[in-house]
Coordinates of C-alpha atoms in Angstrom, one line a residue:
M1223 CA 6.2 -80.3 85.4
V1224 CA 8.4 -79.6 82.7
D1225 CA 11.5 -77.4 83.4
Y1226 CA 10.6 -73.8 83.1
E1227 CA 13.5 -73.2 80.6
I1228 CA 12.3 -76.3 78.4
L1229 CA 8.8 -74.7 78.5
R1230 CA 10.0 -71.4 77.3
L1231 CA 11.9 -73.0 74.5
I1232 CA 8.9 -75.1 73.5
W1233 CA 6.6 -71.9 73.4
W1234 CA 9.1 -70.3 71.3
L1235 CA 9.0 -73.2 68.7
F1236 CA 5.1 -73.5 69.1
L1237 CA 5.3 -69.8 68.2
G1238 CA 7.2 -70.2 65.2
V1239 CA 5.0 -73.2 64.2
L1240 CA 1.8 -71.0 64.3
L1241 CA 3.4 -68.2 62.4
I1242 CA 4.5 -70.5 59.7
G1243 CA 1.4 -72.4 59.6
F1244 CA -0.4 -69.2 59.2
A1245 CA 1.9 -68.0 56.4
I1246 CA 1.7 -71.3 54.5
M1247 CA -2.1 -72.0 55.1
D1248 CA -3.6 -68.5 54.9
G1249 CA -0.6 -67.2 53.1
F1250 CA -2.0 -68.8 49.8
D1251 CA -5.3 -67.2 50.4
L1252 CA -3.8 -63.9 50.7
G1253 CA -1.7 -64.5 47.5
V1254 CA -4.6 -65.6 45.5
A1255 CA -6.4 -62.3 46.4
A1256 CA -3.6 -60.2 45.8
Q1257 CA -2.9 -61.3 42.3
L1258 CA -6.6 -61.4 41.6
P1259 CA -6.7 -58.5 38.8
F1260 CA -3.6 -60.2 37.0
V1261 CA -5.0 -63.7 36.8
A1262 CA -8.5 -63.2 36.2
R1263 CA -10.0 -60.7 33.5
T1264 CA -13.6 -61.7 33.2
D1265 CA -16.1 -62.3 35.8
T1266 CA -16.1 -66.4 35.1
E1267 CA -12.2 -66.2 35.6
R1268 CA -12.4 -64.2 38.8
R1269 CA -15.0 -66.6 40.3
V1270 CA -12.7 -69.5 39.4
A1271 CA -9.8 -67.8 41.2
I1272 CA -12.1 -66.9 44.2
N1273 CA -13.9 -70.4 44.4
T1274 CA -10.4 -71.9 44.8
I1275 CA -10.0 -70.2 48.3
G1276 CA -13.5 -69.5 49.3
P1277 CA -14.5 -72.7 51.1
V1278 CA -11.1 -72.9 52.9
W1279 CA -10.1 -69.2 53.8
D1280 CA -11.9 -69.2 57.1
G1281 CA -10.5 -72.4 58.4
N1282 CA -7.1 -71.5 57.2
Q1283 CA -7.3 -68.2 59.5
V1284 CA -7.7 -70.3 62.4
W1285 CA -3.7 -70.3 62.5
F1286 CA -3.8 -66.5 62.9
I1287 CA -6.0 -66.6 65.6
L1288 CA -4.1 -69.5 67.4
G1289 CA -1.1 -67.3 66.8
G1290 CA -2.4 -64.2 68.4
G1291 CA -3.8 -66.4 71.2
A1292 CA -0.7 -68.1 71.9
I1293 CA 1.2 -64.7 72.0
F1294 CA -1.4 -63.0 74.2
A1295 CA -1.3 -66.3 76.9
A1296 CA 2.2 -67.3 76.5
W1297 CA 4.2 -64.1 75.7
P1298 CA 1.9 -61.3 77.3
T1299 CA 4.6 -58.7 77.6
I1300 CA 5.3 -59.1 73.8
Y1301 CA 1.7 -58.9 73.3
A1302 CA 1.5 -55.7 75.1
A1303 CA 4.6 -54.3 73.3
A1304 CA 3.6 -55.1 69.9
F1305 CA 0.3 -53.6 70.0
S1306 CA 1.8 -50.3 71.3
G1307 CA 4.3 -50.3 68.9
F1308 CA 2.6 -51.7 65.8
Y1309 CA -0.8 -50.5 66.6
I1310 CA -1.6 -48.6 63.3
A1311 CA -0.2 -51.3 61.4
L1312 CA -1.9 -53.9 63.1
F1313 CA -5.3 -51.8 62.6
L1314 CA -4.5 -51.8 58.9
V1315 CA -3.9 -55.6 58.7
L1316 CA -7.3 -56.1 60.9
T1317 CA -9.1 -53.8 58.7
A1318 CA -8.2 -55.7 55.8
L1319 CA -8.8 -59.1 57.1
I1320 CA -12.3 -57.7 58.1
I1321 CA -13.0 -56.6 54.5
R1322 CA -11.8 -59.9 53.0
P1323 CA -14.7 -62.0 54.4
V1324 CA -17.3 -59.5 53.6
G1325 CA -16.0 -59.5 49.9
F1326 CA -16.4 -63.4 49.8
E1327 CA -20.0 -63.1 51.2
F1328 CA -21.3 -60.0 49.2
R1329 CA -19.6 -60.3 45.9
N1330 CA -22.1 -62.6 44.3
K1331 CA -25.2 -61.3 46.0
I1332 CA -25.9 -58.8 43.1
A1333 CA -25.0 -59.5 39.5
D1334 CA -24.0 -56.0 38.7
T1335 CA -20.6 -55.4 37.2
R1336 CA -19.9 -52.4 39.5
W1337 CA -20.9 -54.1 42.5
R1338 CA -18.5 -57.3 41.9
S1339 CA -15.6 -55.2 40.7
F1340 CA -15.7 -53.3 43.9
W1341 CA -15.6 -56.4 45.8
D1342 CA -12.9 -58.0 43.9
W1343 CA -10.8 -54.9 44.7
A1344 CA -11.8 -55.3 48.1
L1345 CA -10.4 -58.9 48.0
T1346 CA -7.3 -57.8 46.4
I1347 CA -6.5 -55.0 49.2
G1348 CA -7.4 -57.6 51.7
G1349 CA -4.7 -59.7 50.3
L1350 CA -2.2 -57.3 49.5
V1351 CA -2.1 -55.3 52.9
P1352 CA -1.5 -58.0 55.4
S1353 CA 1.0 -59.8 53.1
L1354 CA 3.0 -56.4 53.0
V1355 CA 2.6 -55.4 56.5
F1356 CA 3.6 -58.8 58.3
G1357 CA 6.9 -58.5 56.5
V1358 CA 7.3 -54.8 57.4
A1359 CA 6.8 -55.9 61.0
F1360 CA 9.6 -58.5 60.8
G1361 CA 11.6 -55.9 59.3
N1362 CA 11.5 -53.6 62.2
L1363 CA 11.7 -56.2 64.8
L1364 CA 15.3 -57.0 63.3
Q1365 CA 16.0 -53.4 63.6
G1366 CA 14.6 -53.0 67.1
V1367 CA 11.4 -51.2 68.3
P1368 CA 11.6 -47.8 70.0
F1369 CA 10.2 -48.7 73.4
T1370 CA 11.2 -48.9 77.2
I1371 CA 10.0 -50.2 80.3
D1372 CA 10.0 -48.7 83.6
G1373 CA 10.4 -50.2 87.1
D1374 CA 6.8 -51.0 87.4
M1375 CA 7.0 -52.9 84.1
R1376 CA 4.9 -50.3 82.2
I1377 CA 5.6 -50.3 78.6
F1378 CA 6.2 -46.9 77.1
Y1379 CA 6.5 -46.6 73.1
D1380 CA 8.4 -43.6 71.6
G1381 CA 8.1 -44.2 67.8
S1382 CA 6.2 -41.7 65.4
G1383 CA 3.8 -44.0 64.0
L1384 CA 3.4 -46.0 60.8
F1385 CA 5.6 -43.9 58.6
E1386 CA 8.5 -44.8 61.0
L1387 CA 7.9 -48.5 60.4
L1388 CA 8.1 -47.8 56.4
N1389 CA 11.9 -47.5 56.3
P1390 CA 14.0 -49.0 53.7
F1391 CA 14.7 -52.1 55.3
G1392 CA 11.2 -52.6 56.7
L1393 CA 9.8 -52.0 53.2
L1394 CA 12.3 -54.5 51.7
A1395 CA 11.3 -57.2 54.3
G1396 CA 7.7 -56.4 53.6
L1397 CA 8.2 -56.9 49.8
V1398 CA 10.2 -60.1 50.5
S1399 CA 6.7 -61.3 52.5
L1400 CA 4.6 -60.0 49.7
F1401 CA 6.3 -61.7 46.7
M1402 CA 6.7 -64.9 48.8
L1403 CA 3.1 -65.2 49.4
V1404 CA 2.1 -64.2 46.0
S1405 CA 4.3 -66.8 44.6
H1406 CA 2.8 -69.3 46.9
G1407 CA -0.8 -68.4 46.0
S1408 CA 0.3 -68.8 42.3
V1409 CA 1.5 -72.5 43.1
Y1410 CA -2.0 -73.1 44.7
L1411 CA -3.6 -71.8 41.6
A1412 CA -1.7 -73.9 39.6
V1413 CA -2.9 -76.8 41.7
K1414 CA -6.6 -75.8 42.2
A1415 CA -7.4 -73.7 38.8
D1416 CA -8.0 -74.3 35.2
G1417 CA -7.7 -72.7 31.8
P1418 CA -6.4 -69.3 31.5
V1419 CA -6.4 -68.6 35.3
R1420 CA -4.0 -71.4 35.7
D1421 CA -1.8 -70.4 33.0
R1422 CA -1.7 -66.6 34.0
A1423 CA -0.7 -67.8 37.6
V1424 CA 2.2 -69.8 36.3
L1425 CA 3.3 -66.6 34.7
V1426 CA 3.0 -64.7 38.0
Q1427 CA 5.0 -67.4 39.8
T1428 CA 7.7 -66.9 37.1
V1429 CA 8.1 -63.5 38.1
T1430 CA 7.4 -63.3 42.1
A1431 CA 9.2 -66.6 43.1
P1432 CA 12.7 -65.3 41.7
L1433 CA 11.9 -61.9 43.1
A1434 CA 11.3 -63.3 46.5
V1435 CA 14.4 -65.1 46.5
V1436 CA 16.8 -62.2 45.2
L1437 CA 15.1 -60.0 47.8
F1438 CA 15.5 -62.3 50.5
I1439 CA 19.2 -62.7 49.7
L1440 CA 19.6 -58.8 49.6
A1441 CA 17.7 -58.6 53.0
G1442 CA 20.1 -61.2 54.5
L1443 CA 23.1 -59.3 53.1
W1444 CA 22.0 -55.8 54.5
L1445 CA 21.2 -57.7 57.6
A1446 CA 24.7 -59.0 58.1
A1447 CA 26.6 -55.9 57.0
G1448 CA 24.3 -52.9 57.9
I1449 CA 21.8 -53.9 60.7
P1450 CA 23.4 -54.2 64.4
G1451 CA 22.2 -57.0 66.1
Y1452 CA 21.7 -57.5 70.0
V1453 CA 23.8 -59.6 72.4
I1454 CA 23.1 -60.6 76.1
V1455 CA 26.2 -59.8 78.3
G1456 CA 27.1 -61.9 81.0
E1457 CA 25.2 -65.1 82.5
V1458 CA 21.8 -65.6 80.5
I1459 CA 19.5 -66.8 83.4
T1460 CA 16.9 -69.2 81.4
N1461 CA 14.9 -70.0 84.3
G1462 CA 14.3 -67.1 86.3
P1463 CA 11.5 -64.8 86.8
S1464 CA 9.9 -62.9 83.7
N1465 CA 11.5 -59.5 84.2
P1466 CA 13.2 -58.1 81.3
L1467 CA 15.1 -55.5 83.6
L1468 CA 17.3 -58.2 85.1
K1469 CA 19.9 -58.3 82.3
Q1470 CA 22.6 -56.2 80.2
V1471 CA 22.4 -56.2 76.4
L1472 CA 24.9 -54.8 74.0
V1473 CA 24.2 -53.6 70.3
Q1474 CA 26.9 -54.9 68.0
D1475 CA 27.7 -54.9 64.3
G1476 CA 26.8 -58.4 62.6
A1477 CA 25.5 -59.9 66.0
W1478 CA 22.4 -61.3 64.2
M1479 CA 24.8 -63.7 62.4
A1480 CA 26.2 -65.0 65.7
N1481 CA 23.7 -68.0 66.0
Y1482 CA 24.9 -69.1 62.7
A1483 CA 28.8 -69.1 63.3
A1484 CA 28.0 -70.9 66.7
H1485 CA 25.5 -73.7 65.2
P1486 CA 26.3 -74.0 61.4
W1487 CA 23.1 -76.5 61.0
M1488 CA 21.2 -73.1 61.3
W1489 CA 22.1 -72.4 57.8
A1490 CA 19.7 -75.0 56.4
A1491 CA 17.0 -72.5 57.2
P1492 CA 18.1 -69.7 54.5
A1493 CA 19.3 -72.3 52.0
L1494 CA 15.8 -73.7 52.2
G1495 CA 14.4 -70.2 51.9
V1496 CA 16.3 -70.0 48.7
L1497 CA 15.9 -73.3 47.0
G1498 CA 12.1 -73.7 48.0
P1499 CA 10.8 -71.2 45.9
L1500 CA 13.0 -72.2 43.0
L1501 CA 12.1 -75.9 43.3
A1502 CA 8.5 -74.8 43.4
L1503 CA 9.1 -72.9 40.0
A1504 CA 10.7 -75.8 38.4
L1505 CA 8.0 -78.3 39.6
V1506 CA 5.1 -76.3 38.4
R1507 CA 6.7 -75.8 34.9
L1508 CA 7.3 -79.5 35.0
D1509 CA 3.5 -79.9 35.6
R1510 CA 4.1 -81.1 39.3
P1511 CA 2.1 -78.2 41.1
G1512 CA 1.3 -80.5 44.0
L1513 CA 5.0 -81.2 44.8
G1514 CA 5.5 -77.3 43.9
F1515 CA 3.1 -76.4 46.8
I1516 CA 5.1 -78.5 49.2
A1517 CA 8.4 -76.7 47.9
S1518 CA 6.8 -73.5 48.2
G1519 CA 5.6 -74.0 51.7
S1520 CA 9.1 -75.2 52.5
G1521 CA 10.5 -71.9 51.3
I1522 CA 8.2 -70.0 53.5
F1523 CA 9.4 -72.3 56.5
G1524 CA 12.9 -71.6 55.7
I1525 CA 12.5 -67.5 55.2
I1526 CA 10.7 -67.2 58.6
S1527 CA 12.9 -69.5 60.4
T1528 CA 15.8 -67.6 59.3
A1529 CA 14.4 -64.6 60.9
G1530 CA 13.5 -66.3 64.2
L1531 CA 16.8 -68.2 64.4
S1532 CA 18.8 -65.0 63.8
M1533 CA 17.0 -63.0 66.7
F1534 CA 17.1 -65.9 68.9
P1535 CA 16.7 -65.6 72.0
F1536 CA 15.4 -62.2 71.4
L1537 CA 11.8 -61.8 70.5
M1538 CA 11.4 -57.9 70.4
P1539 CA 14.7 -56.0 70.9
S1540 CA 14.3 -52.4 72.0
S1541 CA 16.2 -49.7 70.0
L1542 CA 15.6 -47.1 73.0
A1543 CA 16.8 -49.1 75.9
P1544 CA 18.5 -52.5 74.6
Q1545 CA 18.5 -53.7 78.3
V1546 CA 15.0 -54.0 78.4
S1547 CA 14.6 -56.0 75.2
L1548 CA 12.2 -58.8 75.4
T1549 CA 13.6 -62.5 75.1
V1550 CA 12.4 -65.7 75.4
W1551 CA 13.8 -66.3 78.8
D1552 CA 12.2 -62.9 80.4
A1553 CA 9.0 -62.2 78.5
S1554 CA 7.0 -65.5 79.1
S1555 CA 4.0 -66.3 81.3
S1556 CA 4.4 -68.3 84.7
E1557 CA 5.7 -71.9 84.4
R1558 CA 2.1 -73.3 85.5
T1559 CA 0.6 -71.2 82.6
L1560 CA 3.0 -72.4 79.9
F1561 CA 2.6 -75.9 81.2
V1562 CA -1.3 -76.1 81.2
M1563 CA -1.3 -74.3 77.7
L1564 CA 1.2 -77.0 76.5
I1565 CA -1.3 -79.9 77.6
C1566 CA -4.1 -78.0 76.0
T1567 CA -2.0 -77.6 72.8
L1568 CA -1.2 -81.2 72.7
I1569 CA -4.8 -82.0 72.7
F1570 CA -6.1 -79.6 70.3
L1571 CA -3.6 -78.8 67.9
P1572 CA -3.8 -82.4 66.2
I1573 CA -7.5 -81.8 66.2
V1574 CA -7.1 -78.7 64.0
L1575 CA -4.6 -80.5 61.7
A1576 CA -7.1 -83.7 61.4
Y1577 CA -10.1 -81.4 60.3
T1578 CA -7.7 -79.3 58.0
A1579 CA -6.6 -82.4 56.3
Y1580 CA -10.1 -83.9 55.9
A1581 CA -11.6 -80.4 54.5
F1582 CA -8.9 -80.4 52.0
R1583 CA -9.5 -84.1 51.1
V1584 CA -13.1 -83.3 50.6
L1585 CA -12.4 -80.2 48.3
R1586 CA -9.8 -81.9 46.2
G1587 CA -9.9 -81.4 42.5
R1588 CA -9.7 -78.4 40.2
V1589 CA -12.2 -75.4 40.1
T1590 CA -13.2 -74.8 36.3
A1591 CA -15.0 -72.4 34.2
A1592 CA -17.4 -75.0 33.4
Q1593 CA -18.5 -75.6 36.8
I1594 CA -19.0 -72.0 37.3
E1595 CA -20.9 -71.4 34.4
H1596 CA -23.2 -74.3 35.4
N1597 CA -23.8 -72.5 38.6
P1598 CA -24.1 -68.9 38.0
T1599 CA -25.6 -67.9 41.4
G1600 CA -23.4 -70.0 43.5
H1601 CA -21.9 -68.8 46.7
Y1602 CA -18.8 -67.1 45.7

């Protein structure tokens, strides 16, 4: 069997891959839906935008399911603490994600302006809310979550609910996420749409890509100068039992930047988070939206990786009792569980990647207004 320490590190990396995969693949779905009122003004234009994501959104959401399943199976303590601390926020996300497929399925069932307008707004909300809340959650993780764990490993959350999560830094992180995904959706529309929808999407990207970069830099400066980080004191036991009570943790100013000082190569992540959206903007302007989409995805990779690398080895710090903060080394499942899951992942993840690539190859090409008008009673 693989060493327990290596298994934990592999599953930390897998968790990052799944979160980044979700942000890149389902992120453009969310981004397209969130900007629907801005890029589409007529029913035909809205159908053009919706049909760019309608055939692929459910396949893309597999990344969300895989991410949730990986947290549940590989990091059960994280799963329990997150659903306690972020219960209302996650409820809002799940509600929005439930509304979204209903909107796709019901919108075109009745040829009534009010009916379609209602579901168009439902799709927009289904894109806006998750895009914002996921970023708010990351912002609160970096500040520490108000929970504690007793001697029987019971988790107690002592927060006041949703409004506590909507603090200034949490909202800033939420706006980074929102503009990042809306910009990503705009690049996707530049690839897949045609006519006025594509032109307006390019304009949206012109605004959202620089905003995402500026807010990302601002969040980084705030994190370095104004948000205390967490540091494990003493020997770090990387292959011991999954018991977060067996360590000591200090809260120190600037501690979230310690990994970058110790490992300068990590600066590649924030650099990619800044350069990716700007390069995507330039490529779309040069009429190379396919390459722009790759650059935009690279920017998402950089932004999410920056958060993960800053916190490592912490996964969910506790602001109430820092010593019970959950880390890569003490919040995982058993060694056997991680090993069996690793084998299953190595078998099934390539299958997911293969059918995703095949689906996008089959569905390649632009969605045009002429196609929509030729099929007025189509599925979307």
